[in-house]
CSV table of C-alpha atoms in Angstrom, one decimal:
chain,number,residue,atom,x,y,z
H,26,UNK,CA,-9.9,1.1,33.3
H,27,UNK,CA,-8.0,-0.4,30.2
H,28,UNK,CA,-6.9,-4.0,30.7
H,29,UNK,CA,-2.7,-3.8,31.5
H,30,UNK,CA,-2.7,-6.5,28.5
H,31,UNK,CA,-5.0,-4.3,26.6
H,32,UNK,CA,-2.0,-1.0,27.6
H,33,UNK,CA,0.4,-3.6,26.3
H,34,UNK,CA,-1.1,-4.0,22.8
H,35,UNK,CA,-1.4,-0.4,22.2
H,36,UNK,CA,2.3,-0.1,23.0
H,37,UNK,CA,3.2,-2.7,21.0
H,38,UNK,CA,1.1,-0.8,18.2
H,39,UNK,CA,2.7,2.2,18.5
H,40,UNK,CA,5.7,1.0,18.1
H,41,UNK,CA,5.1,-1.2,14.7
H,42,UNK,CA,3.4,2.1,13.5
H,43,UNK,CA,6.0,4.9,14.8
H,44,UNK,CA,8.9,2.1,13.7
H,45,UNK,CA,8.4,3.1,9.9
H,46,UNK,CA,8.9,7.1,10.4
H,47,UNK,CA,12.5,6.5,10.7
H,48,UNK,CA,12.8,4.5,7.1
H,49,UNK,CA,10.1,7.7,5.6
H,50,UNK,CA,12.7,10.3,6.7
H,51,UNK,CA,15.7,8.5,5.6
H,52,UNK,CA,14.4,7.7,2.4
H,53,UNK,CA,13.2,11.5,1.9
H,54,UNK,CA,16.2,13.1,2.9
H,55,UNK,CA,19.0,10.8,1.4
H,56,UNK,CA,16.6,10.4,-1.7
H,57,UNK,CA,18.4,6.9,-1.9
H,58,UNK,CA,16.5,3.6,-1.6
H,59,UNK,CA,18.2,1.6,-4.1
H,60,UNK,CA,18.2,-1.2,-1.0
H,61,UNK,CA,14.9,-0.8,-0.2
H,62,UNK,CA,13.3,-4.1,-1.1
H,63,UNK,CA,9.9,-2.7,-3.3
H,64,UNK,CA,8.4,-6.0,-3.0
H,65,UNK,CA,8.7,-5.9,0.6
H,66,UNK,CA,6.7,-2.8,0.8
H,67,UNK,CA,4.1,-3.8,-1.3
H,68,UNK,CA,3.3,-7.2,0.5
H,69,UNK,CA,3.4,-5.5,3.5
H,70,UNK,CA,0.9,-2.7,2.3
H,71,UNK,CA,-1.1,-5.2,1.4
H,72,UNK,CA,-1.1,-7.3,5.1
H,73,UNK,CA,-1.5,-4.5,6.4
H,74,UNK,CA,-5.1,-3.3,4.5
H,75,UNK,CA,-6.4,-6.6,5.1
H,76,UNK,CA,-5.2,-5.9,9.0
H,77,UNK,CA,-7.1,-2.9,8.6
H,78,UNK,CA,-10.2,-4.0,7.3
H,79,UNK,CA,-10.2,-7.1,9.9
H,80,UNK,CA,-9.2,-4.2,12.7
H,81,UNK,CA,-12.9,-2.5,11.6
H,82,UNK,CA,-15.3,-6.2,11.4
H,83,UNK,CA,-13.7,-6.8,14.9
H,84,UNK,CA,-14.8,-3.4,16.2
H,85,UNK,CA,-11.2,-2.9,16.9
H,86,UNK,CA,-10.4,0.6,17.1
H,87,UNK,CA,-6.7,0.3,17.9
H,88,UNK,CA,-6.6,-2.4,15.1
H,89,UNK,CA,-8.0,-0.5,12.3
H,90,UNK,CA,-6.4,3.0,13.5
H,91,UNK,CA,-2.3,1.8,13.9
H,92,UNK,CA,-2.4,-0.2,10.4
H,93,UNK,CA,-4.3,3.4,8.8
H,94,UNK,CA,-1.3,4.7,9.9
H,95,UNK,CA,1.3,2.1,9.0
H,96,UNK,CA,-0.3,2.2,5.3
H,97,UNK,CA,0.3,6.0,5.0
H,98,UNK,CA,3.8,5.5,5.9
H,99,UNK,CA,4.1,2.5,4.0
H,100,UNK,CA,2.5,4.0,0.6
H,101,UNK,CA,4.8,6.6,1.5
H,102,UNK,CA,7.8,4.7,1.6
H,103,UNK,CA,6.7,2.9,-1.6
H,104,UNK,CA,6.4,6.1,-3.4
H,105,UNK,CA,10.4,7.5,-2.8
H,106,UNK,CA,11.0,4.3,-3.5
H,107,UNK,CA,9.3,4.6,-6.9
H,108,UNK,CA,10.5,8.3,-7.0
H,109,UNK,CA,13.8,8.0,-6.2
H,110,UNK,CA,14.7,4.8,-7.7
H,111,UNK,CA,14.2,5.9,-11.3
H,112,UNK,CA,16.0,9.4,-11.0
H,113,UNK,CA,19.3,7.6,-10.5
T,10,UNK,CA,-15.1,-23.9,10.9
T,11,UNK,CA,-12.8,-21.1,11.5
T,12,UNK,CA,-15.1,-17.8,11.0
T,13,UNK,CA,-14.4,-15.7,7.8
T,14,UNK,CA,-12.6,-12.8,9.9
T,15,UNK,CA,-10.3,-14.8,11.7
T,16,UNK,CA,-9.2,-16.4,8.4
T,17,UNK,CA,-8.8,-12.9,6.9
T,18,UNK,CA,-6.5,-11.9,10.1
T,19,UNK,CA,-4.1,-15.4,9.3
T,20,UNK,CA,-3.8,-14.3,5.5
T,21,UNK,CA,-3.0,-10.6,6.8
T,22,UNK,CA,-0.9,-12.1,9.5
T,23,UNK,CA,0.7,-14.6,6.6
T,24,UNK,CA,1.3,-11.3,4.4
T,25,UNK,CA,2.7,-8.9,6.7
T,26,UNK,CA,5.2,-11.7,8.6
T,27,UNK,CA,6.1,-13.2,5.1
T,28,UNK,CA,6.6,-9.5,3.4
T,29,UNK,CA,9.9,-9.1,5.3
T,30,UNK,CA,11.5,-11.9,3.0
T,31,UNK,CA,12.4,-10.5,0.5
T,32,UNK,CA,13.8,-7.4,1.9
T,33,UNK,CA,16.3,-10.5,3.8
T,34,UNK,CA,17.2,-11.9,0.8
T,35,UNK,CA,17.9,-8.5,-1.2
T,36,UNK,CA,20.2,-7.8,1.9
T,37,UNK,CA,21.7,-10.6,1.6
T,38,UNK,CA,22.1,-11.1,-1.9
T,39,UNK,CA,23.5,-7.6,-2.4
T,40,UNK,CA,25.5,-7.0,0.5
T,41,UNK,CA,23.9,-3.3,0.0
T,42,UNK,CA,22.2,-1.8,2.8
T,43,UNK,CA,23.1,1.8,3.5
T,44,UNK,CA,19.2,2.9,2.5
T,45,UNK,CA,17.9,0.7,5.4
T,46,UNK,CA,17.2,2.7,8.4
T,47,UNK,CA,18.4,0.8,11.5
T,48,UNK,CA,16.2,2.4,13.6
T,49,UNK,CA,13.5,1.8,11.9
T,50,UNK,CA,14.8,-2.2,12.5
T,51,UNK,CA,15.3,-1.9,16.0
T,52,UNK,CA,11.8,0.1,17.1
T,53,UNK,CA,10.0,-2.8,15.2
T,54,UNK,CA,11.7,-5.4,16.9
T,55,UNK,CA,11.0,-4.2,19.8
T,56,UNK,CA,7.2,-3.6,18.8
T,57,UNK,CA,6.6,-7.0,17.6
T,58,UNK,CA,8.3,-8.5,20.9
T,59,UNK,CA,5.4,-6.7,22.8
T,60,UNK,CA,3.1,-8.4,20.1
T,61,UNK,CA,4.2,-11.5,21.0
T,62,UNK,CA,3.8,-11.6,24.5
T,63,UNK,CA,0.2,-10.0,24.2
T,64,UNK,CA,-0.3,-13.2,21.5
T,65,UNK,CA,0.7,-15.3,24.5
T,66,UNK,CA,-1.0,-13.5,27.4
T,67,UNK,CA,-4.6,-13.6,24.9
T,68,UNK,CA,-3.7,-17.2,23.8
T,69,UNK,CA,-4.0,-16.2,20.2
T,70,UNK,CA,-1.5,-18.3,18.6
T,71,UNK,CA,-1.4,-17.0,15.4
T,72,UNK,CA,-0.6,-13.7,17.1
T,73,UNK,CA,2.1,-15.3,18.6
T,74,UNK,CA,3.4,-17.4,15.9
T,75,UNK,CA,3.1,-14.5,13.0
T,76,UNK,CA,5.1,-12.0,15.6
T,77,UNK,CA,7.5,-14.5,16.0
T,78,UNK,CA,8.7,-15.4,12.7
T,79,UNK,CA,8.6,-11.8,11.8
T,80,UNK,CA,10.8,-10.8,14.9
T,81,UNK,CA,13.6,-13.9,13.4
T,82,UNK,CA,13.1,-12.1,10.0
T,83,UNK,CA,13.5,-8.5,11.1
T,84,UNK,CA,16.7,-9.5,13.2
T,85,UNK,CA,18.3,-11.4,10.4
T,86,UNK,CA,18.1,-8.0,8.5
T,87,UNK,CA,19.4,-6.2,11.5
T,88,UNK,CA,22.3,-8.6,11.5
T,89,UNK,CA,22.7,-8.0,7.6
T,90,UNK,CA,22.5,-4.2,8.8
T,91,UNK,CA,25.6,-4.1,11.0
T,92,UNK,CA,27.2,-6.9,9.1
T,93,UNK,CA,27.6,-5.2,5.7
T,94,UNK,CA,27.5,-1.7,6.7
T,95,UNK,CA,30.8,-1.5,8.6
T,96,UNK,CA,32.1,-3.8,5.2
T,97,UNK,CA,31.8,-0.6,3.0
């Protein structure tokens, strides 16, 4: 049986990782991200591979697993934002 | 001596808490936030509230303390959100 507290963290991991979705679709369907901060992003990318790399020495599956994710959308966001920025 | 890994998690915790900076002070600066996705805002405010109180239930401070700054930044750029975008 997982841990309530355990339950708890994966829900709060869901919802970091599932939060950047919206920002990915937004960006790819209004092709505008001219308020998007870049540097954000790439901080962030980068927090979140160290995260990543900590989630795996840990042996933490949920760790590792919701900041893959978070970096895929992240890159993603990163690259309308490079996409988009220079076609306007 | 703090072990390697857990001083790997604070510089990822540092990164990812301090990356939200500078999308605050673009908002800020530039009054311009139409390209941020609100949503996106609110899910991971909500997400990093749930951190939080698994930081506190774990006693991991820096759990805590890195999901608490990062929920005061991501609010100020929800306030920044509503504030400007009913100004255009």
């Amino acid at each position: 049986m997982i841990p309530n507290i355990e339950i708890l963290g994966l829900v709060a991991a869901t919802l970091t990782t599932a939060s950047f979705i919206p920002q990915v679709l937004k960006a790819w369907k209004t092709k505008s991200v001219e308020n998007i901060s870049l540097t954000m992003y790439l901080i962030l990318l980068l927090g979140i591979i160290l995260w990543f790399i900590y989630g795996i020495y840990v042996n933490s599956i949920s760790v590792a697993l919701a900041n893959l994710v978070t970096a895929i959308l992240v890159t993603l966001v990163i690259y309308f934002k490079l996409k988009y920025t220079n076609k306007q």
